[in-house]
Coordinates of C-alpha atoms in Angstrom, one line a residue:
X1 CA 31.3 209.4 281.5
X2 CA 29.4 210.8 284.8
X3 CA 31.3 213.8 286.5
X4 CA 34.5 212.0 287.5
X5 CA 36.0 212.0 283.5
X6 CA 39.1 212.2 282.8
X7 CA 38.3 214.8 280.5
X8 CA 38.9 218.4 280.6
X9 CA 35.7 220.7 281.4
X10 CA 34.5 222.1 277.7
X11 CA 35.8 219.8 275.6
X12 CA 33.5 218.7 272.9
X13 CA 32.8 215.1 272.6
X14 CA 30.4 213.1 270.2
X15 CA 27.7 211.3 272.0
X16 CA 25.4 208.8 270.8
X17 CA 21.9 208.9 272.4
X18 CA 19.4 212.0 273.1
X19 CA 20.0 212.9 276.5
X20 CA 23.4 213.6 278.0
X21 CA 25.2 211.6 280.8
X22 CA 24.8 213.7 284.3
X23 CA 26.9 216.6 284.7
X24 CA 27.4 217.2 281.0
X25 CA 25.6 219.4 278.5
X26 CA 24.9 219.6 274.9
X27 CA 26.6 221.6 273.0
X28 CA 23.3 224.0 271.6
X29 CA 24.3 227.3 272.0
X30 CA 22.8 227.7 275.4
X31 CA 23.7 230.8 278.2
X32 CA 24.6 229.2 281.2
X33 CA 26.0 231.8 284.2
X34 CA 29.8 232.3 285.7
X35 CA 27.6 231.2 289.2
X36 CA 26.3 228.2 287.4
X37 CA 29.5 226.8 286.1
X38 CA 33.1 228.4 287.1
X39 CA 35.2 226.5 285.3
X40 CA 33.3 225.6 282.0
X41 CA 33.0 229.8 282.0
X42 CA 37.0 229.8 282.0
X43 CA 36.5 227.9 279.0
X44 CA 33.6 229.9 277.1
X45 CA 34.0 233.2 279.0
X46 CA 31.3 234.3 276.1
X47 CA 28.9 232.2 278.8
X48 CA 27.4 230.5 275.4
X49 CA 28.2 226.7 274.1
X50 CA 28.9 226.6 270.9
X51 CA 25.8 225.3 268.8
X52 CA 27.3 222.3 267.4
X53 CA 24.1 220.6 265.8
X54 CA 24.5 219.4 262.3
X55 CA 27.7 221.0 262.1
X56 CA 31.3 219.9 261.8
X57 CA 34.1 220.9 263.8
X58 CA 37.7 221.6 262.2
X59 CA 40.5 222.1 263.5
X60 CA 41.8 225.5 264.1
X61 CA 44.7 226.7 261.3
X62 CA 47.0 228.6 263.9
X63 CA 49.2 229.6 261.4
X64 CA 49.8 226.9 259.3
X65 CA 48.1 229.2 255.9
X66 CA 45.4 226.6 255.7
X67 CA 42.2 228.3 256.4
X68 CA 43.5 232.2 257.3
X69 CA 41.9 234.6 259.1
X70 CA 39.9 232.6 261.9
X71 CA 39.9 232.9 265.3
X72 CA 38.7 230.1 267.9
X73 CA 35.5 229.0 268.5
X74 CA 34.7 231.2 264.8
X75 CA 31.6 229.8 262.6
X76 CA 32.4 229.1 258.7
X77 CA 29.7 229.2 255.9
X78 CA 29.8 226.1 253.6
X79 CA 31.1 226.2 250.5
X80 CA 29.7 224.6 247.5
X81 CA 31.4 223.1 244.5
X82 CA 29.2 223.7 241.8
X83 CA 29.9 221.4 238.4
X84 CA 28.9 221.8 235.2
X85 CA 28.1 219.2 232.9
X86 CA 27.5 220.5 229.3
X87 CA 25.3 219.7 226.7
X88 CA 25.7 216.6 224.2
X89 CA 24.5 216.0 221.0
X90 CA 22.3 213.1 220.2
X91 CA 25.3 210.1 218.8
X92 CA 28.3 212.5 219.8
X93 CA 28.8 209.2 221.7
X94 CA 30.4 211.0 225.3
X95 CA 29.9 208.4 228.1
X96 CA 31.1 208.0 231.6
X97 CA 32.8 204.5 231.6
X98 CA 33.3 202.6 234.9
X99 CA 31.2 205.4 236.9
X100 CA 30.7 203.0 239.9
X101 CA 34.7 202.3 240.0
X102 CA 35.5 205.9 240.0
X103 CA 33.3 206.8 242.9
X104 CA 33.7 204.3 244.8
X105 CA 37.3 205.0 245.1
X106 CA 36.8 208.8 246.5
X107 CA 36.6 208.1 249.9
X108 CA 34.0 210.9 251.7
X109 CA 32.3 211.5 248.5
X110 CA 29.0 210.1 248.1
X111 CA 26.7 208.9 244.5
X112 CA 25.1 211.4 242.5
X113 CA 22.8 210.7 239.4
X114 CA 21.3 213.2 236.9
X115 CA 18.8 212.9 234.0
X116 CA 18.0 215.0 231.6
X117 CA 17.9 214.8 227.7
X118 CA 21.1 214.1 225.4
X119 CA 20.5 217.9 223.9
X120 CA 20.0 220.8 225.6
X121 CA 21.5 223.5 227.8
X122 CA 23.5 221.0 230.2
X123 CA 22.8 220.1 233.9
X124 CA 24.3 221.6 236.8
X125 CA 25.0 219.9 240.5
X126 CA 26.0 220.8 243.6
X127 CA 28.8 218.7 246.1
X128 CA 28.6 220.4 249.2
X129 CA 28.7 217.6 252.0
X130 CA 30.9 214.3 253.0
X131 CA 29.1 211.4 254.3
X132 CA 28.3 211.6 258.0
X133 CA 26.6 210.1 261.0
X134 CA 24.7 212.5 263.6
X135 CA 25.8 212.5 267.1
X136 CA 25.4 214.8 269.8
X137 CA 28.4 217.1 270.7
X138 CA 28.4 217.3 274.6
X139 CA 30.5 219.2 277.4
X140 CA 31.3 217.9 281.1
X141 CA 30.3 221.2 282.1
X142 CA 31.6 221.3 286.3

């Protein structure tokens, strides 16, 4: 992965230690200059990476009616999916049968657990995130 890649100047690639291989540059929102790096400025012509730590990178709708409205290299906001689970009454005898069976058949969806008492005004919770392992996202950047 040195400066002789195969791959294209710019393109973002995970990578799994700290510090980048020579040549290449993480992907943290940095300024770099036209002078500095010709081609990868072809590719950004903003002269800014993209600040790709702790976030994920999807792929651009271009039509398709997916996800409307963006335009390349355009930042998102998370959205949450907030759930509600209501109040029960002491011996109404609601349960959640086979709990461990049911999630672990939703691939990208991780365990959740809640307490609280049997009465009451119900408990809300919040699924905002798929399981994941942190990389670095770098650029060969000459």
């Amino acid at each position: 992965m040195g400066e002789g890649s195969a791959l294209p100047v710019g393109v973002p690639v995970p990578w799994p230690t700290a510090t980048p291989p020579a040549g290449w540059l993480k992907c943290d929102g940095r300024a770099f200059t036209k002078e500095q790096y010709p081609v990868l400025a072809r590719v950004y012509p903003t002269l800014r990476l993209p600040d790709l730590r702790g976030e994920f990178i999807r792929g651009w709708d271009d039509g398709r009616k997916v996800d409307t409205g963006r335009d390349l290299l355009s930042r998102q906001d998370g959205t949450s999916f907030s759930h509600y689970a209501g109040n029960f009454d002491i011996g109404s005898g609601h349960s959640i049968n086979n709990y461990d069976q049911i999630v672990d058949n939703q691939p990208g969806f991780s365990r959740f657990s809640f307490a609280g008492p049997s009465r009451g005004d119900g408990v809300n919770y919040v699924t905002i995130r798929p399981r994941n392992i942190a990389f670095n996202y770098i650029v060969r950047a000459a």
